[in-house]
mmCIF file of C-alpha atoms in Angstrom:
data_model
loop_
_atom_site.group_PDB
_atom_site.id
_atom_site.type_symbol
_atom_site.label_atom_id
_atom_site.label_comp_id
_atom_site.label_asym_id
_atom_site.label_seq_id
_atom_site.Cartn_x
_atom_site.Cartn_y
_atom_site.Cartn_z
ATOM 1 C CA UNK A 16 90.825 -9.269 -12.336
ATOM 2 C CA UNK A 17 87.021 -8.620 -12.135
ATOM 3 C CA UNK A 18 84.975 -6.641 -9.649
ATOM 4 C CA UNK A 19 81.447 -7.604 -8.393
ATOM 5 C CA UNK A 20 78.999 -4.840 -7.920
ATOM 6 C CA UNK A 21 75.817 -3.960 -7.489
ATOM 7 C CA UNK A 22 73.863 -1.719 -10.441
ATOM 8 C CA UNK A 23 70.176 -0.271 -9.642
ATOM 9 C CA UNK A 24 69.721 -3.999 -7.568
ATOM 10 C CA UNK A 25 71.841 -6.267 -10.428
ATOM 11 C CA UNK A 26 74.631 -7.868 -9.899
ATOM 12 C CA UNK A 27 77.242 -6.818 -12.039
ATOM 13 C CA UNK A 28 80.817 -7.738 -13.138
ATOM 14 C CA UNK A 29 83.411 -4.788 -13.791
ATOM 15 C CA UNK A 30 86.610 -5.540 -15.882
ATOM 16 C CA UNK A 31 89.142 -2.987 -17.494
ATOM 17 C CA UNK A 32 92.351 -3.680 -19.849
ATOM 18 C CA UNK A 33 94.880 -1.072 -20.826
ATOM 19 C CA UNK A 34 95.772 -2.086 -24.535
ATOM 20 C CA UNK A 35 99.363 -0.972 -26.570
ATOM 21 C CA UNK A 36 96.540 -0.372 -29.273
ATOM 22 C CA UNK A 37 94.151 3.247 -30.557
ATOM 23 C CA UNK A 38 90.629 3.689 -29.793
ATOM 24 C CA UNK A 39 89.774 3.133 -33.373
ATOM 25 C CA UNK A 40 91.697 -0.377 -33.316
ATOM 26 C CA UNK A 41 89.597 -1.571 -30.274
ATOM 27 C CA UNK A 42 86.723 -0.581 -31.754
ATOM 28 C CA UNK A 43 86.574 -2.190 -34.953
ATOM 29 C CA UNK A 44 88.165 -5.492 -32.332
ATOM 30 C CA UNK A 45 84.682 -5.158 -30.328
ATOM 31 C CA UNK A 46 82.213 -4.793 -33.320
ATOM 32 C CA UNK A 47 83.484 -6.860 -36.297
ATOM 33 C CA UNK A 48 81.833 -10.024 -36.664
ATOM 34 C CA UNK A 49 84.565 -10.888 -38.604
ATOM 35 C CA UNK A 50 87.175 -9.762 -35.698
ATOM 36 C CA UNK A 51 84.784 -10.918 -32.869
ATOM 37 C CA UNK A 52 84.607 -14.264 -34.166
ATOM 38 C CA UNK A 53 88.530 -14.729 -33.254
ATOM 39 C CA UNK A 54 87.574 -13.567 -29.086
ATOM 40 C CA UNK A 55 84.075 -13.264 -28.027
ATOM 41 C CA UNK A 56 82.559 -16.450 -26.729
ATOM 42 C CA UNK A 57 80.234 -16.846 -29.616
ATOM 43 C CA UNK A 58 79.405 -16.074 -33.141
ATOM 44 C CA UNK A 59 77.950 -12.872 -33.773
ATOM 45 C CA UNK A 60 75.828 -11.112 -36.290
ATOM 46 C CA UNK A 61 75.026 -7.243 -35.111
ATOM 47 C CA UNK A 62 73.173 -3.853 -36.919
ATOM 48 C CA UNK A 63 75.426 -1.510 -35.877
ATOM 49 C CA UNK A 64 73.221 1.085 -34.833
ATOM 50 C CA UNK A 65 71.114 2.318 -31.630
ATOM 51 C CA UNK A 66 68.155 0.099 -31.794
ATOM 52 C CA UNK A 67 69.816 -2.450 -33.974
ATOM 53 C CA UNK A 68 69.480 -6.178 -34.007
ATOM 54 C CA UNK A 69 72.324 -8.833 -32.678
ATOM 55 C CA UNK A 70 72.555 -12.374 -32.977
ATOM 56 C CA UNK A 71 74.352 -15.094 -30.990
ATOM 57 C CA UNK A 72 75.186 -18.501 -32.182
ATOM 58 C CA UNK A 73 77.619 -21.051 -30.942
ATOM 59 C CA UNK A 74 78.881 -23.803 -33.364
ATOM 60 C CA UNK A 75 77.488 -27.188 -33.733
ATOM 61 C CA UNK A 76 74.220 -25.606 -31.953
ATOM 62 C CA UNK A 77 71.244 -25.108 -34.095
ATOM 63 C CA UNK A 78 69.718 -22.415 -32.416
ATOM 64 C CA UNK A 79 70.253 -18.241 -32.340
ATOM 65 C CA UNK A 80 70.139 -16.317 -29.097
ATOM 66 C CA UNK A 81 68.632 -12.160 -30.378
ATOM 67 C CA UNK A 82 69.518 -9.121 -28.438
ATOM 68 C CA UNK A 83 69.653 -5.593 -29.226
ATOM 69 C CA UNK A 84 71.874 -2.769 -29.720
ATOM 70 C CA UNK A 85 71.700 -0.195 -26.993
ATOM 71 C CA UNK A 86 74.483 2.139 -27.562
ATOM 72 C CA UNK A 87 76.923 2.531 -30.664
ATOM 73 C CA UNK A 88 79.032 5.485 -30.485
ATOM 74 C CA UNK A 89 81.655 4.707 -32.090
ATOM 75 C CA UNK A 90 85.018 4.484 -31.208
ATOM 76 C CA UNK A 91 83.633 4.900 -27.732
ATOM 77 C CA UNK A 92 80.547 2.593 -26.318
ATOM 78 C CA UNK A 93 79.213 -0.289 -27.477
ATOM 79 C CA UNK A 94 76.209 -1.695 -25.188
ATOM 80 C CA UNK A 95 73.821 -4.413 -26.080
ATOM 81 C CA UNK A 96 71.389 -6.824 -24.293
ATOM 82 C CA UNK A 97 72.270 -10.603 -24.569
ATOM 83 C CA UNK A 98 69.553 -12.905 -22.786
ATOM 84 C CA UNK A 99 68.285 -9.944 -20.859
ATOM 85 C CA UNK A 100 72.045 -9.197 -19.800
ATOM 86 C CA UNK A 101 73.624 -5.718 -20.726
ATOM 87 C CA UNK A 102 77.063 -6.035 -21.648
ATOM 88 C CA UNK A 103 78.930 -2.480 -22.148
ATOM 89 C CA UNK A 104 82.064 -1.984 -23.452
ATOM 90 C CA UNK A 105 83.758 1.661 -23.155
ATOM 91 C CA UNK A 106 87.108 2.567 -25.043
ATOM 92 C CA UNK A 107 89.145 5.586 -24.130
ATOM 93 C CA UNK A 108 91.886 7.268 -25.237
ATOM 94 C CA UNK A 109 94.918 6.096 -22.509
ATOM 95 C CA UNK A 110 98.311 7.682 -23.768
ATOM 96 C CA UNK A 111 99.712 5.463 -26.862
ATOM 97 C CA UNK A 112 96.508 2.662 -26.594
ATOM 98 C CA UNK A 113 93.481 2.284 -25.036
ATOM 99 C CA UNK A 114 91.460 2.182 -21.959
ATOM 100 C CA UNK A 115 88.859 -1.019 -22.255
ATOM 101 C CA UNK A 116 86.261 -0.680 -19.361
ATOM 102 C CA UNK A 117 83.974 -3.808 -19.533
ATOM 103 C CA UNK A 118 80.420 -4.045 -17.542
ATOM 104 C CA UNK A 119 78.216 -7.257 -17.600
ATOM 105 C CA UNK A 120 74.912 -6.559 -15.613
ATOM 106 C CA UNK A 121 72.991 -9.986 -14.974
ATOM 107 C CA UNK A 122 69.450 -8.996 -15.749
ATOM 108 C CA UNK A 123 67.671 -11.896 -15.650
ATOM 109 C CA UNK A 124 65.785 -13.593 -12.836
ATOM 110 C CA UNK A 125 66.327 -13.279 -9.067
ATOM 111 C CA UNK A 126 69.416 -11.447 -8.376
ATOM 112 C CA UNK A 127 70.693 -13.943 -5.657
ATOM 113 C CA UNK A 128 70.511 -16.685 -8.314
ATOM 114 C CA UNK A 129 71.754 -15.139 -11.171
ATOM 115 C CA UNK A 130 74.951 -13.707 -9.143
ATOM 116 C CA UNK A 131 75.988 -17.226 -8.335
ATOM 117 C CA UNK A 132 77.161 -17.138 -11.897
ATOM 118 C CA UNK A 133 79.548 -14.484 -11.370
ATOM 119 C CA UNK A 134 82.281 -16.687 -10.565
ATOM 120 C CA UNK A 135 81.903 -18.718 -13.923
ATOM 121 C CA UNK A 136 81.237 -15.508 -16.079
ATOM 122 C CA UNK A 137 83.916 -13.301 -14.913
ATOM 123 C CA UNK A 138 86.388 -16.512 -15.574
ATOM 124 C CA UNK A 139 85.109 -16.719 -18.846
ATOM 125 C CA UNK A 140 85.494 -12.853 -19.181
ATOM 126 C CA UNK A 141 89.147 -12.935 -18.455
ATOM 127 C CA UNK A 142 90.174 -15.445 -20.883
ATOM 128 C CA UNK A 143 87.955 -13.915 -23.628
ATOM 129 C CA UNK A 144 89.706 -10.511 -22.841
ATOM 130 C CA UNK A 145 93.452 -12.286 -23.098
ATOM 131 C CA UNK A 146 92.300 -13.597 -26.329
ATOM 132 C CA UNK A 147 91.062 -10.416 -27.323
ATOM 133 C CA UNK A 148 94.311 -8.668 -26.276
ATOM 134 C CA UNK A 149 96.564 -11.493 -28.449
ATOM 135 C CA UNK A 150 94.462 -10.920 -31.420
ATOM 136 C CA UNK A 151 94.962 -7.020 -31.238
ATOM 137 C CA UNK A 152 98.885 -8.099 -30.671
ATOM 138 C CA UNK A 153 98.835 -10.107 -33.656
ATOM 139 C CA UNK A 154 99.733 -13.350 -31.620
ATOM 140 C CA UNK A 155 97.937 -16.524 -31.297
ATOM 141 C CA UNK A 156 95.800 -17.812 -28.204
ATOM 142 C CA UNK A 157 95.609 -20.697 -27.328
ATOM 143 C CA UNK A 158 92.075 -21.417 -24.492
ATOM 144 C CA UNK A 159 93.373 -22.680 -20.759
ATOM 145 C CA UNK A 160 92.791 -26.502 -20.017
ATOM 146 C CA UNK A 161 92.436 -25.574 -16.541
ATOM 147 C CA UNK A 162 89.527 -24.144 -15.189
ATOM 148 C CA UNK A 163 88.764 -24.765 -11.446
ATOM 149 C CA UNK A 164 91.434 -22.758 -10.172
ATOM 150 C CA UNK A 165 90.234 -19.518 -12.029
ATOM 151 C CA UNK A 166 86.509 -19.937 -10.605
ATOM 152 C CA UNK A 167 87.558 -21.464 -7.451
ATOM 153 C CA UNK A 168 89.363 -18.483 -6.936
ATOM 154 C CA UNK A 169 86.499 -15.535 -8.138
ATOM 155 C CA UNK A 170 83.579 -17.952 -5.916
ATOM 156 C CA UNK A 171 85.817 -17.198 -2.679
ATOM 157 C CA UNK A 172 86.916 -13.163 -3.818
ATOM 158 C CA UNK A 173 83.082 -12.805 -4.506
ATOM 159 C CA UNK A 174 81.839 -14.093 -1.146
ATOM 160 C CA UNK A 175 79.818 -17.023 -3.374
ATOM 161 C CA UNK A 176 81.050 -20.121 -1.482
ATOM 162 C CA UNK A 177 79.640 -18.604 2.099
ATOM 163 C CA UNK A 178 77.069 -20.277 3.760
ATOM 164 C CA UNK A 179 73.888 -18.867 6.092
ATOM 165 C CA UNK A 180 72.308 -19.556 9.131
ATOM 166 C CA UNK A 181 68.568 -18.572 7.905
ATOM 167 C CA UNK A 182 65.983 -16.975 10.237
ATOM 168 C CA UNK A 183 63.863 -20.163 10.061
ATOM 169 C CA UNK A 184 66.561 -21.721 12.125
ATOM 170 C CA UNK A 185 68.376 -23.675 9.395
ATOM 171 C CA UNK A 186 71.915 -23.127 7.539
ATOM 172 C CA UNK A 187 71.753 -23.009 3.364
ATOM 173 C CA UNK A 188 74.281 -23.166 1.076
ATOM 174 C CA UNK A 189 74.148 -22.694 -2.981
ATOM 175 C CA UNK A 190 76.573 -22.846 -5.238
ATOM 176 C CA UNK A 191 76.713 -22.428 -9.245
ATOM 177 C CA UNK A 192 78.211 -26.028 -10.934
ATOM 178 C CA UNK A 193 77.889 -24.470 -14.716
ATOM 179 C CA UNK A 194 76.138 -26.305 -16.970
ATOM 180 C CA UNK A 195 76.947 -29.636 -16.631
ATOM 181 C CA UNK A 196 74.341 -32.186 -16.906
ATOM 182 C CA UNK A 197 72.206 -33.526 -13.322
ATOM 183 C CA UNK A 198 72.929 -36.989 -13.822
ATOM 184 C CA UNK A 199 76.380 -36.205 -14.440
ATOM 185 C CA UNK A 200 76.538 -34.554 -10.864
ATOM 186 C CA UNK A 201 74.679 -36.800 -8.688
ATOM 187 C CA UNK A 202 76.895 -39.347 -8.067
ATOM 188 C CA UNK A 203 79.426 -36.791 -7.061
ATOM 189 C CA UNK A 204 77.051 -35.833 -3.923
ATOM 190 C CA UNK A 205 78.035 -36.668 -0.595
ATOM 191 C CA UNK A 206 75.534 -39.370 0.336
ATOM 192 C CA UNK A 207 73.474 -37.857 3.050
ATOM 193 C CA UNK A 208 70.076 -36.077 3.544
ATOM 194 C CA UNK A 209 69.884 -32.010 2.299
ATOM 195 C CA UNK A 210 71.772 -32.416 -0.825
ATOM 196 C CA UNK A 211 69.434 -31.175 -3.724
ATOM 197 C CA UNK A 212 70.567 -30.300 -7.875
ATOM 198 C CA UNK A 213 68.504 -27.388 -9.354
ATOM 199 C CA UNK A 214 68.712 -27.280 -13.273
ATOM 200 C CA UNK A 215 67.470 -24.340 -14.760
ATOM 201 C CA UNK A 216 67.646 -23.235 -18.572
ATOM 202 C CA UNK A 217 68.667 -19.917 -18.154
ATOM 203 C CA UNK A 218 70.929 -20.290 -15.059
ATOM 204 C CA UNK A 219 72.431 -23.599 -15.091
ATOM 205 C CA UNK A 220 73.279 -26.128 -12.917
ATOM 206 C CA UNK A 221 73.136 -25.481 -9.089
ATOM 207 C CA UNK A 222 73.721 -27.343 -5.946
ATOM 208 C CA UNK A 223 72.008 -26.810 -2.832
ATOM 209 C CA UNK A 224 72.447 -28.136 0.799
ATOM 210 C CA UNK A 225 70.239 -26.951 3.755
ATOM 211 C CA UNK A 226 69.995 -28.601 6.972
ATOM 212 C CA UNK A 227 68.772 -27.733 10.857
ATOM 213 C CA UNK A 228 71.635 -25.574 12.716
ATOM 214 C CA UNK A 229 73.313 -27.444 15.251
ATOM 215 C CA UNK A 230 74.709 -26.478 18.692
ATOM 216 C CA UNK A 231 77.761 -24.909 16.787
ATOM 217 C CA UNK A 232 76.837 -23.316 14.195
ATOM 218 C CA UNK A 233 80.668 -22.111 12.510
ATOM 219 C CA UNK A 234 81.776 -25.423 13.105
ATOM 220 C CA UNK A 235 79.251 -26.879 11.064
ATOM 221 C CA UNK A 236 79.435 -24.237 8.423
ATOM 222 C CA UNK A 237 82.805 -24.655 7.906
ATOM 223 C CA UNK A 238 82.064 -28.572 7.641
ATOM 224 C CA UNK A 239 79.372 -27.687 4.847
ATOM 225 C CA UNK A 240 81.126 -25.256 3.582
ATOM 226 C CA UNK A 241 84.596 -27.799 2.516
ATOM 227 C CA UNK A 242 81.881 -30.312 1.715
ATOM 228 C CA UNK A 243 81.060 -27.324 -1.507
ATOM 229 C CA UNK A 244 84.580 -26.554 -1.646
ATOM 230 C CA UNK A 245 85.329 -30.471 -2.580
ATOM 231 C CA UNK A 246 81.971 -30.893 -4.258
ATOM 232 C CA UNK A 247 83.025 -28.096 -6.580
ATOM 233 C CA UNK A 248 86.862 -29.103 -7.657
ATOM 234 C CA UNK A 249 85.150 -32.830 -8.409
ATOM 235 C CA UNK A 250 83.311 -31.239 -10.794
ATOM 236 C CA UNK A 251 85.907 -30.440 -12.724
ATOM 237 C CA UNK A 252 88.123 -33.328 -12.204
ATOM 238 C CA UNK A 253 89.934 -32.286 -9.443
ATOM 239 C CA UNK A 254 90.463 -34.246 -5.984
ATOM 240 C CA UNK A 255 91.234 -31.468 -3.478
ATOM 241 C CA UNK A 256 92.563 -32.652 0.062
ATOM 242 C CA UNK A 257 91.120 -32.475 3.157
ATOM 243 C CA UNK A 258 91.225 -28.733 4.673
ATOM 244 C CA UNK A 259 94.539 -28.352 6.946
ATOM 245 C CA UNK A 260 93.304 -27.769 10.904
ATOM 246 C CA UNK A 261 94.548 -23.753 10.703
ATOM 247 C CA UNK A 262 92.148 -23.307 7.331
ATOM 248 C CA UNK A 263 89.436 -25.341 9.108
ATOM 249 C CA UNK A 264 89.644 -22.760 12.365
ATOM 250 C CA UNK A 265 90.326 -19.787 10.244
ATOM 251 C CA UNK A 266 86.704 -20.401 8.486
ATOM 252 C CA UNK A 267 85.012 -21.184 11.918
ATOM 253 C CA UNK A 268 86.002 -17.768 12.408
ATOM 254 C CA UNK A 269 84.849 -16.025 9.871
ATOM 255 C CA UNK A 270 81.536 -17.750 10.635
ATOM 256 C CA UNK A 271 81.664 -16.618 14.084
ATOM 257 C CA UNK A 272 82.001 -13.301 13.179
ATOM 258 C CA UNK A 273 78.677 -13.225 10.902
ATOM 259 C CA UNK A 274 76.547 -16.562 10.862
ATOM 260 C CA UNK A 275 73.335 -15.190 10.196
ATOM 261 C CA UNK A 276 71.960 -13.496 7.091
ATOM 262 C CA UNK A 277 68.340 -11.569 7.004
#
């Protein structure tokens, strides 16, 4: 499972695997092109030096995403910036295998937005590391059909799917949909006023819902806030049911407790 944490004001995912498999192993896993090509979410062509140049490309897309190389010590760090975003991998000796501590710090635009992502990225993470630990194994991989469950369940861990009652007097909620296409989305909307889609290049596809605080404010976060949840599984295909009365009461709660963010 990930962590979400905060580094010098970035949000930042934290995951770790214990492998049956020696530093030097891992390494050459993490670096390879050749070994990287059968894990990490796109094709890669990397100087493996401080300083050196890395390349991203994904098939049947024409263009090349460049980072750098921050850190290669090998078999022990390998850091590099991908689209502003430092991704650090540390391997360590841990009795017969390995220690694998991974760190992806967002650096890229506002904070707020770019950790709605987290949910998505540390999904992705997980899978790429259970591919990662097949190929070390020798076995094959096949990629999960099933997605919404796995970021359904980092948006709640992560806190992403709460809403806010705003000083201006109004409640906001945002929430990352990937990168699926606008028009794809907006017939999924509910059809009433506040509902807005935000594309952006770099971040993706976000929905956003504001409207005036009522009289009861948790009550009508926790409506908003299954509106997302439902919003959310349709993009993926899935019809979730209406919220049982005890979840509905236990998230009127939890509003209760802490409406209002500054």
């Amino acid at each position: 499972m990930a962590e979400l944490r905060t580094a010098e004001e970035r949000p930042a995912l934290r995951l770790e695997r214990r492998l049956k498999h020696a530093p030097e192993k891992v390494w050459r896993a993490i670096t390879d092109p050749a070994e990287l090509a059968h894990w990490f979410p796109a094709q890669v062509d990397v100087e493996l030096r401080d300083g050196g140049a890395i390349r991203f490309s994904f098939p049947g897309e024409d263009s090349t995403t460049t980072g750098h190389v921050v850190t290669a010590d090998p078999p022990r760090e390998f850091t590099f910036v991908w689209n502003d975003d430092t991704l650090r991998w540390l391997v360590s000796p841990d009795g017969d295998g390995s220690l694998l501590e991974f760190t992806h710090t967002f650096g890229r635009g506002d904070p707020a937005i770019a950790k709605l992502a987290a949910a998505r990225t540390a999904a992705g993470w997980d899978v790429c590391l259970d591919a990662l630990d097949a190929r070390l194994a020798g076995h094959p991989f096949e990629q999960p059909r099933e997605w919404h469950g796995r970021m359904a369940s980092y948006v709640e861990q992560f806190g992403l799917d709460d809403g806010e009652l705003r000083p201006d007097g109004t409640i906001r909620f945002r929430r990352d949909l990937g990168w699926k296409p606008v028009d794809e989305l907006r017939p999924l909307l509910p059809d009433e006023p506040g509902w807005h889609l935000v594309a952006d290049p770099r971040e993706g596809t976000r929905v956003e819902f504001t409207e005036t605080a009522a009289d009861d404010v948790p009550a009508q976060l926790a409506h908003r806030h299954e509106q997302l949840d439902r919003l959310f599984a349709a993009t993926h295909g899935v019809d979730l049911p209406s919220w049982p009365p005890d979840r509905v009461e236990a998230v009127k709660k939890h509003y209760a407790g802490h409406p209002t963010k500054g």
